PDB file of C-alpha atoms in Angstrom:
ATOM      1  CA  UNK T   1       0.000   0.000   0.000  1.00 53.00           C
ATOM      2  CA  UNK T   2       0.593   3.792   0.024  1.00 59.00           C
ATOM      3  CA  UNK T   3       2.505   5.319   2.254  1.00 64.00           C
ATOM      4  CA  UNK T   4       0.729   9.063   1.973  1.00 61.00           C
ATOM      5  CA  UNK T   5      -2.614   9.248   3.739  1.00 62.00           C
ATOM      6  CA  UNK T   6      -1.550   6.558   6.971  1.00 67.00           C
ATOM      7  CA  UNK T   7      -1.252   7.462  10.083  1.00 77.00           C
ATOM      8  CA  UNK T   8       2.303   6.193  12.043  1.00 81.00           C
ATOM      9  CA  UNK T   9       0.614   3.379  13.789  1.00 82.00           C
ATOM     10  CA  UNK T  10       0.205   1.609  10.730  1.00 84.00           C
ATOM     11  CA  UNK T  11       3.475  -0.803   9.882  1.00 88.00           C
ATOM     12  CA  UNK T  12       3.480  -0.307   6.523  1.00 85.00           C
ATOM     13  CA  UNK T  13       4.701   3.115   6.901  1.00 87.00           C
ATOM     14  CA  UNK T  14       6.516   3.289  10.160  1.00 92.00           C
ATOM     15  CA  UNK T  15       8.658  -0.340   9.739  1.00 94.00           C
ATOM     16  CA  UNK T  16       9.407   0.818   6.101  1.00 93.00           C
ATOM     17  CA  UNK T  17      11.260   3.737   8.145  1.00 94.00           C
ATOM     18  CA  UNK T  18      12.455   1.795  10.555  1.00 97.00           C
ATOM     19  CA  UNK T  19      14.020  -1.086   7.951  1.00 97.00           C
ATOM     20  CA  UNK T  20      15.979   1.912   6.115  1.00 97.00           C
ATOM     21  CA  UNK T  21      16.712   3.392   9.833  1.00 98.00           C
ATOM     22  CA  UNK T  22      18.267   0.305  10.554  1.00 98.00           C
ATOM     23  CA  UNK T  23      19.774  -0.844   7.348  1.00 98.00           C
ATOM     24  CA  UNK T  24      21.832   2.233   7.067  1.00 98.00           C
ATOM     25  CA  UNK T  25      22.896   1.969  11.436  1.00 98.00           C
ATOM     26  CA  UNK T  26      24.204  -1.269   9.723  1.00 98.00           C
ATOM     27  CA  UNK T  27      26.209   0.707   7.409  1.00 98.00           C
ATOM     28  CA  UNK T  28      27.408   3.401   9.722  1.00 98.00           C
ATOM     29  CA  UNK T  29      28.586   1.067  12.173  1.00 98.00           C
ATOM     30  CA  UNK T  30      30.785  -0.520   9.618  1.00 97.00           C
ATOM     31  CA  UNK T  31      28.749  -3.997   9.656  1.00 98.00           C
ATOM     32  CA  UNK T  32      28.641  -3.884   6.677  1.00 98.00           C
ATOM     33  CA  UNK T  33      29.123  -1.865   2.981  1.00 98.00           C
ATOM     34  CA  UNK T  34      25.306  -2.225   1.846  1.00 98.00           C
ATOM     35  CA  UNK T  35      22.157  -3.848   3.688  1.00 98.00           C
ATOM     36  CA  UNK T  36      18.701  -4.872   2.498  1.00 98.00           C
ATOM     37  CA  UNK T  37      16.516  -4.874   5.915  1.00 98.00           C
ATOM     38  CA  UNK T  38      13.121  -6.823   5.679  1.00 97.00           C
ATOM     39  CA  UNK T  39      10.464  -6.865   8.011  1.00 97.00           C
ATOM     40  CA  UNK T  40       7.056  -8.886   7.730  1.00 96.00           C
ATOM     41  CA  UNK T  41       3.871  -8.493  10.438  1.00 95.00           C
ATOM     42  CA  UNK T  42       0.647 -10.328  11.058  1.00 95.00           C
ATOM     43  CA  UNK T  43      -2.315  -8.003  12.067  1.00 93.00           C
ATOM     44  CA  UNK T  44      -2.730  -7.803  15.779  1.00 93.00           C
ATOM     45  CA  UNK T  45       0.947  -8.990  16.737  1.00 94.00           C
ATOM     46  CA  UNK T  46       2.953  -6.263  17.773  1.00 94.00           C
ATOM     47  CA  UNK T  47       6.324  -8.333  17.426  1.00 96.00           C
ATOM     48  CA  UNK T  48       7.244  -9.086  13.673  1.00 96.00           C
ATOM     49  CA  UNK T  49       6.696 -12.660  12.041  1.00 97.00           C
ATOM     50  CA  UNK T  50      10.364 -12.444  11.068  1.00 97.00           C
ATOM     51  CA  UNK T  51      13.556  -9.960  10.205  1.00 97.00           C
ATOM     52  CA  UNK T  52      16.141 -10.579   7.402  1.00 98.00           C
ATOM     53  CA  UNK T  53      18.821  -9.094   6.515  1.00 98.00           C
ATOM     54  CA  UNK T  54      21.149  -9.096   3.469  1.00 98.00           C
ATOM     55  CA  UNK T  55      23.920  -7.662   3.284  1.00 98.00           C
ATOM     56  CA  UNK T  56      24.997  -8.812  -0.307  1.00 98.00           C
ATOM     57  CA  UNK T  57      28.165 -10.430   0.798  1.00 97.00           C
ATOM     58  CA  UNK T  58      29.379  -7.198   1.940  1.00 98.00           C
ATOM     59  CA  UNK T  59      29.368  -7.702   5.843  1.00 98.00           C
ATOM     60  CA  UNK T  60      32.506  -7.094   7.683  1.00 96.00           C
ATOM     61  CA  UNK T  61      35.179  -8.308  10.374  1.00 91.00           C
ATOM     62  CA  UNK T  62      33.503 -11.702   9.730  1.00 94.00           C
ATOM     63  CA  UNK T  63      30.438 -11.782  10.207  1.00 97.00           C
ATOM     64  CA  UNK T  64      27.190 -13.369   8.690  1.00 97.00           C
ATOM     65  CA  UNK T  65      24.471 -11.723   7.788  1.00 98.00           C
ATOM     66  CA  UNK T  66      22.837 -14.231  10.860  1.00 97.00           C
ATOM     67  CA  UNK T  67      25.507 -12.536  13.154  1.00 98.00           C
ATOM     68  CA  UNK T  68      24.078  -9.305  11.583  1.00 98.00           C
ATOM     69  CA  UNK T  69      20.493 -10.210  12.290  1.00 98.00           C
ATOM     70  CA  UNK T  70      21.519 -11.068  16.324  1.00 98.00           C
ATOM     71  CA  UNK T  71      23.012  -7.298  16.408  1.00 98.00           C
ATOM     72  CA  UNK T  72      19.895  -6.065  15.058  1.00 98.00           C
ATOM     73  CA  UNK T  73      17.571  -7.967  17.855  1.00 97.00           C
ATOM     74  CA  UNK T  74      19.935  -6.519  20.490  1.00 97.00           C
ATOM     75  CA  UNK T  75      19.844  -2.878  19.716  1.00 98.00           C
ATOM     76  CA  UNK T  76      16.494  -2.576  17.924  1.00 98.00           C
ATOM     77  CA  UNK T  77      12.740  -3.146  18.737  1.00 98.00           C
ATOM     78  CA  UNK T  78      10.621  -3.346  15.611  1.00 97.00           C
ATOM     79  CA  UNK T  79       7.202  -3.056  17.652  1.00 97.00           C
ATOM     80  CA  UNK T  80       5.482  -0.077  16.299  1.00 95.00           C
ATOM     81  CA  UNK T  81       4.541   1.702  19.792  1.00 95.00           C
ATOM     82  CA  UNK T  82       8.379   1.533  19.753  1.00 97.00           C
ATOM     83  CA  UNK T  83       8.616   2.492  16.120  1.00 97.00           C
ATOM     84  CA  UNK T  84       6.712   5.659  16.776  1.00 96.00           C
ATOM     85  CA  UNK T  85       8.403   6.493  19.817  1.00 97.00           C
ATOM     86  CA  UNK T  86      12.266   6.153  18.803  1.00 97.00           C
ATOM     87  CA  UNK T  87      11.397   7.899  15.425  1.00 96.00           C
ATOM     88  CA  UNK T  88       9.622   9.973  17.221  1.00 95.00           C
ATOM     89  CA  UNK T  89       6.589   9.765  14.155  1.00 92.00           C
ATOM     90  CA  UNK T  90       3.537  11.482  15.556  1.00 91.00           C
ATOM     91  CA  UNK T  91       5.280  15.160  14.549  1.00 87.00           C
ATOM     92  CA  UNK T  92       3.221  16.955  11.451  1.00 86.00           C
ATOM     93  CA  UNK T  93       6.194  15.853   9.526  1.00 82.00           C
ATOM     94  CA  UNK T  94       3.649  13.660   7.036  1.00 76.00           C
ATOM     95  CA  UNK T  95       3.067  16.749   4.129  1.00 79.00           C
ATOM     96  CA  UNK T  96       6.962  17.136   3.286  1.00 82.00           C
ATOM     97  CA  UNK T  97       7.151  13.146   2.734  1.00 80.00           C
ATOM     98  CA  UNK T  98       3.888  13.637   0.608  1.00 77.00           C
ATOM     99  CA  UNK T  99       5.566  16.374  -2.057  1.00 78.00           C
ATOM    100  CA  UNK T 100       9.351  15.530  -2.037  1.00 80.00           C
ATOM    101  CA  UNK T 101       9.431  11.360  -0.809  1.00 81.00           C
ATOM    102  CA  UNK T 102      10.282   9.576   1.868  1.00 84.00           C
ATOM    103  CA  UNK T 103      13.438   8.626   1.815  1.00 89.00           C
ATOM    104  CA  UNK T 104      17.047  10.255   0.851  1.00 88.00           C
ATOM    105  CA  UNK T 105      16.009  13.548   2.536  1.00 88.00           C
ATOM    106  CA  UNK T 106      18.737  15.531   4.463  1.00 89.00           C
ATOM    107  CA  UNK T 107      15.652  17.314   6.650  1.00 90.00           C
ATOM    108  CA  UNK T 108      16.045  16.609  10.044  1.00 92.00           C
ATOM    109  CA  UNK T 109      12.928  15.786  10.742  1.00 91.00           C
ATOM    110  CA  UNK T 110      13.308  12.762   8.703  1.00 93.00           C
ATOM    111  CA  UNK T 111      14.591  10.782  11.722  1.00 95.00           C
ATOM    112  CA  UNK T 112      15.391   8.216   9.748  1.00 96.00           C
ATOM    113  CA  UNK T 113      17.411   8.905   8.177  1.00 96.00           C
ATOM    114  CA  UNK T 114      19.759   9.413  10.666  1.00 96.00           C
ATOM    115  CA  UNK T 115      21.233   6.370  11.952  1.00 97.00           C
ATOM    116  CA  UNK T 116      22.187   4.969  15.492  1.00 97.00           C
ATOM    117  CA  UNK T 117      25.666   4.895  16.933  1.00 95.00           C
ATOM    118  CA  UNK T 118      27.061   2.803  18.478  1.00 96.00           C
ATOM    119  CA  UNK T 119      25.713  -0.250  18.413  1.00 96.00           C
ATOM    120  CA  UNK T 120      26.186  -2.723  20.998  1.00 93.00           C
ATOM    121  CA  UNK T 121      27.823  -5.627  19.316  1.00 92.00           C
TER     122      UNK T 121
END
């Protein structure tokens, strides 16, 4: 579905954040040169059905991308109350995504673009 139009409670929008939130915390915490995050939900779990992660042969120091996935689980919670709250999504930040996109953006108020350091390995 469309992003435009839902509110933040809704996973399709916030965990799509969240993924490239945490894909490129991947990247800036030198786990890795590039990282596909995926996320699927069931309606009425909170907790995702599964996360994957690929980091196209590219992770580092060596790990797997299973080793990957483990750092992920420790230092993120894919839960959307939590998705909301560390992205801090219930701003009237929702018109700027609707004219110029979500992603790629330099605003700060595109908090996800910004990732997490450290990372506790």
């Amino acid at each position: 579905g469309a992003f435009s139009g839902k509110d933040p409670s809704k996973v399709d929008r916030s965990a799509a954040y969240y993924a490239r939130y945490v894909a490129k915390s991947i990247v800036a915490n030198g786990l890795a040169h590039r990282a596909l995050v995926q996320v699927s939900y069931a309606i009425g779990l909170a907790d995702p059905l599964s996360i994957h992660v690929d980091t196209y042969g590219t992770a580092l120091e060596g790990r797997t991308d299973d080793d990957i996935i483990d750092i992920v689980k420790k230092n993120f919670s894919f839960r959307p109350g939590n998705i909301i709250k560390e992205l801090n999504l219930k701003r009237p930040i929702y018109q700027k995504s609707a004219k110029y996109g979500h992603f790629g953006r330099t605003d700060p108020d595109f908090t996800w673009e910004t990732p997490k350091k450290p990372l506790q390995l």
